[in-house]
XYZ file of C-alpha atoms in Angstrom:
370
model
C 13.713 4.032 9.815
C 16.795 3.968 7.526
C 18.510 7.183 6.472
C 17.168 9.244 9.389
C 20.598 10.619 10.170
C 21.020 11.744 6.563
C 17.575 13.306 6.389
C 17.950 15.118 9.702
C 21.416 16.324 8.759
C 20.115 17.575 5.420
C 17.299 19.423 7.177
C 19.654 21.083 9.647
C 22.039 22.106 6.872
C 19.383 23.494 4.542
C 18.685 26.849 6.257
C 22.407 27.698 6.543
C 24.053 26.126 3.500
C 21.444 26.257 0.776
C 17.796 26.707 -0.155
C 15.093 25.327 2.114
C 14.205 21.670 1.821
C 10.497 22.380 2.324
C 9.649 22.356 -1.433
C 11.291 18.939 -1.725
C 9.309 17.738 1.280
C 6.005 18.939 -0.190
C 6.879 17.344 -3.544
C 7.596 13.978 -1.909
C 4.410 14.145 0.162
C 2.415 14.950 -2.979
C 3.857 11.915 -4.761
C 3.067 9.842 -1.665
C -0.549 11.011 -1.924
C -0.608 9.881 -5.548
C 0.687 6.459 -4.509
C -2.106 6.296 -1.918
C -4.656 6.900 -4.686
C -2.880 4.258 -6.801
C -3.345 1.662 -4.061
C -7.057 2.449 -3.941
C -7.314 2.200 -7.738
C -5.518 -1.120 -7.593
C -8.087 -2.411 -5.125
C -10.915 -1.327 -7.411
C -9.392 -3.022 -10.465
C -8.947 -6.243 -8.501
C -12.453 -6.273 -7.041
C -14.114 -5.545 -10.391
C -12.026 -8.095 -12.275
C -10.600 -5.354 -14.498
C -6.921 -6.066 -13.988
C -6.589 -8.612 -16.801
C -8.418 -6.614 -19.447
C -5.233 -5.194 -21.017
C -2.981 -7.987 -22.247
C -0.116 -5.859 -23.511
C 2.629 -4.055 -21.631
C 3.296 -0.938 -23.688
C 4.783 1.712 -21.384
C 4.736 4.410 -24.086
C 2.095 3.537 -26.696
C -0.253 2.249 -24.003
C -0.640 5.785 -22.663
C -3.337 6.434 -25.262
C -6.594 4.469 -25.151
C -7.977 2.769 -28.270
C -8.814 5.458 -30.838
C -10.694 3.366 -33.402
C -13.294 0.639 -33.470
C -10.760 -1.682 -35.091
C -8.359 -1.193 -32.187
C -11.120 -1.901 -29.669
C -11.973 -5.128 -31.465
C -8.315 -6.165 -31.626
C -7.899 -5.740 -27.855
C -11.190 -7.516 -27.199
C -10.057 -10.434 -29.356
C -6.885 -10.674 -27.281
C -8.917 -10.704 -24.072
C -11.088 -13.520 -25.435
C -8.028 -15.793 -25.502
C -7.487 -15.874 -21.703
C -9.227 -18.099 -19.143
C -10.928 -15.182 -17.345
C -13.041 -14.493 -20.429
C -13.900 -18.146 -21.024
C -14.682 -18.955 -17.381
C -16.109 -15.684 -16.060
C -17.041 -13.151 -18.723
C -17.823 -15.204 -21.793
C -20.298 -13.440 -24.060
C -20.356 -10.113 -22.228
C -19.615 -8.343 -25.511
C -17.511 -5.407 -26.543
C -19.417 -2.987 -24.301
C -18.805 -5.174 -21.270
C -15.127 -5.349 -22.171
C -14.950 -1.554 -22.377
C -16.309 -1.250 -18.845
C -13.469 -3.257 -17.327
C -10.890 -1.891 -19.767
C -11.312 1.765 -18.723
C -10.631 1.108 -15.054
C -7.433 -0.826 -15.765
C -6.347 1.812 -18.290
C -6.898 4.547 -15.670
C -4.888 2.504 -13.171
C -1.943 2.226 -15.550
C -2.205 5.860 -16.650
C -2.093 6.975 -13.008
C 1.061 4.913 -12.539
C 2.672 6.705 -15.486
C 1.636 10.075 -14.043
C 3.250 9.141 -10.739
C 6.470 8.411 -12.604
C 6.385 11.812 -14.274
C 5.414 13.569 -11.038
C 8.504 12.056 -9.432
C 11.086 12.122 -12.223
C 10.514 15.627 -13.626
C 10.673 17.546 -10.318
C 13.628 15.404 -9.260
C 15.508 16.470 -12.387
C 14.570 20.113 -11.785
C 15.643 20.109 -8.132
C 18.827 18.230 -9.012
C 19.905 20.511 -11.846
C 19.268 23.600 -9.735
C 21.334 22.235 -6.860
C 18.370 22.065 -4.493
C 18.819 18.424 -3.426
C 20.907 17.991 -0.224
C 23.913 15.753 -0.938
C 22.968 13.209 1.708
C 19.526 12.791 0.140
C 20.599 12.084 -3.442
C 21.212 8.314 -3.136
C 17.802 7.763 -1.554
C 15.938 9.789 -4.160
C 17.657 7.869 -6.960
C 16.837 4.584 -5.263
C 13.176 5.570 -5.025
C 13.211 6.397 -8.747
C 14.584 2.940 -9.559
C 12.086 1.242 -7.244
C 9.256 3.142 -8.900
C 10.318 1.773 -12.271
C 10.613 -1.685 -10.767
C 7.063 -1.378 -9.457
C 5.801 -0.998 -13.009
C 7.656 -4.138 -14.080
C 6.386 -6.060 -11.044
C 2.859 -4.914 -11.899
C 3.133 -6.473 -15.353
C 4.768 -9.580 -13.859
C 1.687 -9.878 -11.634
C -0.801 -9.305 -14.446
C 0.913 -11.841 -16.711
C 0.277 -14.574 -14.140
C -3.448 -14.161 -14.776
C -3.064 -15.283 -18.392
C -1.925 -18.776 -17.422
C -4.111 -21.818 -18.040
C -7.154 -22.229 -15.718
C -6.476 -18.894 -13.968
C -9.158 -16.225 -13.663
C -7.100 -13.951 -11.398
C -3.461 -13.124 -10.776
C -1.099 -15.126 -8.568
C -1.640 -14.212 -4.884
C 2.135 -14.263 -4.331
C 2.725 -11.753 -7.116
C -0.190 -9.666 -5.873
C 1.328 -9.455 -2.390
C 4.722 -8.631 -3.933
C 3.158 -5.792 -5.933
C 1.228 -4.478 -2.930
C 4.236 -4.715 -0.629
C 6.433 -2.719 -2.992
C 3.736 -0.048 -3.349
C 3.394 0.269 0.419
C 7.170 0.314 0.822
C 7.486 3.136 -1.698
C 4.705 5.054 0.030
C 6.356 4.606 3.416
C 9.748 5.793 2.131
C 8.234 8.853 0.445
C 6.216 9.781 3.507
C 9.066 9.259 5.976
C 11.515 11.243 3.870
C 9.039 14.081 3.408
C 8.289 14.219 7.120
C 11.998 14.220 7.979
C 12.670 17.152 5.677
C 9.582 19.024 6.793
C 9.794 18.526 10.533
C 13.503 18.007 11.157
C 14.858 16.425 14.346
C 11.999 17.718 16.510
C 12.030 18.835 20.114
C 12.954 16.983 23.306
C 10.868 14.095 24.590
C 10.738 12.767 28.154
C 12.356 9.468 29.090
C 8.841 7.974 29.311
C 8.622 8.278 25.530
C 10.795 5.173 25.278
C 7.962 3.021 26.627
C 5.448 4.601 24.279
C 7.853 4.116 21.369
C 8.197 0.398 22.064
C 4.419 -0.025 22.176
C 4.001 1.975 18.980
C 6.639 -0.152 17.226
C 4.819 -3.328 18.257
C 1.596 -1.890 16.838
C 3.307 -0.914 13.586
C 4.796 -4.357 13.013
C 1.421 -5.968 13.671
C -0.251 -3.500 11.302
C 2.241 -4.401 8.562
C 1.712 -8.124 9.159
C -2.073 -7.684 9.009
C -1.776 -5.758 5.751
C 0.348 -8.461 4.134
C -2.078 -11.108 5.362
C -4.850 -8.999 3.834
C -3.013 -9.203 0.518
C -3.373 -12.989 0.575
C -7.047 -12.633 1.548
C -7.483 -10.518 -1.576
C -5.331 -12.813 -3.704
C -7.417 -15.946 -3.076
C -10.727 -14.077 -2.536
C -10.984 -15.452 0.973
C -13.285 -12.619 2.043
C -16.189 -14.174 0.136
C -16.349 -17.082 2.586
C -17.060 -17.243 6.330
C -19.056 -14.014 6.261
C -19.834 -13.977 9.960
C -18.118 -12.286 12.863
C -16.531 -12.967 15.308
C -16.974 -16.732 14.765
C -16.095 -18.585 11.583
C -18.605 -21.289 10.703
C -19.657 -21.365 14.346
C -16.146 -21.715 15.769
C -13.334 -19.444 16.800
C -10.816 -21.368 14.663
C -12.379 -22.753 11.448
C -12.285 -26.392 10.533
C -9.775 -27.267 7.844
C -7.134 -24.813 9.010
C -4.341 -27.320 8.280
C -5.963 -29.247 5.416
C -3.285 -28.481 2.776
C 0.072 -30.207 2.436
C 2.790 -29.155 2.961
C 1.657 -27.213 6.014
C 3.105 -23.842 4.958
C 0.691 -23.654 2.013
C -2.150 -23.135 4.466
C -0.733 -19.712 5.362
C -1.119 -18.422 1.800
C -3.548 -20.634 -0.150
C -6.051 -22.125 2.313
C -9.141 -19.903 2.564
C -10.103 -20.608 6.206
C -6.512 -20.300 7.418
C -5.769 -17.146 5.433
C -8.924 -15.398 6.602
C -8.406 -16.475 10.231
C -4.813 -15.226 10.186
C -5.906 -11.859 8.847
C -8.590 -11.594 11.521
C -6.156 -12.542 14.261
C -3.411 -10.158 13.148
C -5.909 -7.323 12.680
C -7.255 -7.894 16.193
C -3.768 -7.951 17.709
C -2.813 -4.814 15.751
C -5.915 -3.033 17.033
C -5.175 -3.978 20.639
C -1.546 -2.902 20.267
C -2.533 0.413 18.676
C -5.017 1.088 21.460
C -2.264 0.261 23.949
C 0.039 2.779 22.271
C -2.731 5.386 22.289
C -3.403 4.850 26.000
C 0.307 4.935 26.792
C 0.745 8.151 24.821
C -2.243 9.721 26.578
C -0.984 8.787 30.019
C 2.771 9.298 29.665
C 3.190 12.261 27.300
C 2.390 15.880 28.049
C -0.209 17.588 25.816
C 2.152 20.309 24.561
C 5.380 20.675 22.590
C 7.059 17.696 20.923
C 5.514 15.374 23.511
C 2.090 16.726 22.612
C 2.664 16.021 18.914
C 3.710 12.460 19.739
C 0.696 12.079 22.005
C -1.711 13.192 19.292
C 0.008 10.924 16.774
C -0.494 7.907 19.032
C -4.145 8.797 19.501
C -4.477 9.152 15.725
C -2.951 5.709 15.250
C -5.461 4.177 17.646
C -8.367 5.891 15.890
C -7.201 4.911 12.395
C -6.768 1.252 13.319
C -10.198 1.127 14.958
C -11.780 2.646 11.842
C -10.006 0.106 9.633
C -11.092 -2.759 11.882
C -14.725 -1.629 11.662
C -14.485 -1.332 7.872
C -12.971 -4.803 7.682
C -15.818 -6.331 9.671
C -18.403 -4.483 7.559
C -16.704 -5.610 4.337
C -16.795 -9.201 5.522
C -20.431 -9.153 6.678
C -21.582 -7.499 3.431
C -19.647 -10.082 1.359
C -17.103 -7.667 -0.095
C -18.989 -5.138 -2.220
C -16.501 -3.491 -4.558
C -16.951 0.018 -3.138
C -16.465 -1.113 0.449
C -13.532 -3.377 -0.377
C -11.856 -0.465 -2.155
C -12.487 1.796 0.844
C -11.027 -0.856 3.154
C -7.858 -1.051 1.058
C -7.550 2.739 0.921
C -8.017 2.966 4.689
C -5.148 0.516 5.132
C -2.873 3.248 3.774
C -4.406 5.662 6.281
C -3.412 3.240 9.042
C 0.111 2.984 7.626
C 0.262 6.779 7.497
C -0.834 7.142 11.110
C 1.673 4.479 12.160
C 4.570 6.205 10.402
C 3.620 9.631 11.754
C 3.513 8.184 15.286
C 6.931 6.567 14.865
C 8.313 9.741 13.365
C 7.156 11.797 16.342
C 8.676 9.223 18.704
C 11.831 8.472 16.733
C 15.333 8.283 18.178
C 18.040 10.811 17.594
C 20.691 9.624 15.094
C 22.928 8.409 17.936
C 20.136 6.116 19.148
C 19.325 8.017 22.369
C 15.781 9.195 23.024
C 15.364 12.899 22.460
C 15.599 14.680 25.777
C 17.094 11.659 27.536
C 20.362 12.123 29.382
């Protein structure tokens, strides 16, 4: 991962040249946990159709919910002007609007709380000279990306107000999800680097395990992005059988859209098949990494930590695969779809922890290798 040399150097310098970096690590891991919850909330808002209920982007005044009946009616009147109301929720009344409003309001409020939970401690650590010099650019970049995530979220929501749309653009949804996962990954990796440091020596055999773990991680990321398009076009509500799709391994109509590339993002049978295929390959790769870690790494010391991390990756991916199949067969109930999205972050966590335990030294040589 980027910046490892800086993070490891900062960790080594902390005990001798300044205060410990452990509080910063725990702060970053706490914010990462909040982002994890945000991803789950985002899944719930999408699955319940709540995401378009607030038609204004008011970063400051929007912190408070409606405080009067007149304000509720004003917001409801705004909602009645968009296609989702006319085509999906027409006539569900002010009480029905309140039900979807509160979930989206909680989602946005949680995003604001994440911003405060990051910015205020950052300012405190910075002013007290607790931030290692090599870490400052990355922490500032994460602050800027967090602000960008809020803007991208509104950019996504605004696409749902366009004519004949009842949901947001799948491309903007995947962009929003990708940035959230990227922020989570950067927070987690940085926190782990500060908390654990360079780690102990690993045997030369760790190189093989590392390559298998990297293959699993890339497949996991690809499956997650493909899952974003499944969510974006609601492809999970079709072909609710497993392992076959409409009686075949590859569904009919895979290439029915023109130009051909549109099938990868907008064609329901193709998008769902791709997600299934990538998830299956990711599961096989993760199991391969788990088996390799079990066979090639000793059960103690740094090798033992890497071994357990690989086993954890295999277990997390298998759990996610089972949840995905259950979500499909049960035709995507909101609670199970939300759990599936939250478990995707668990898989990403396990993947990053495994890579972190197996990572190279800053000069690119395996730890413990000659």
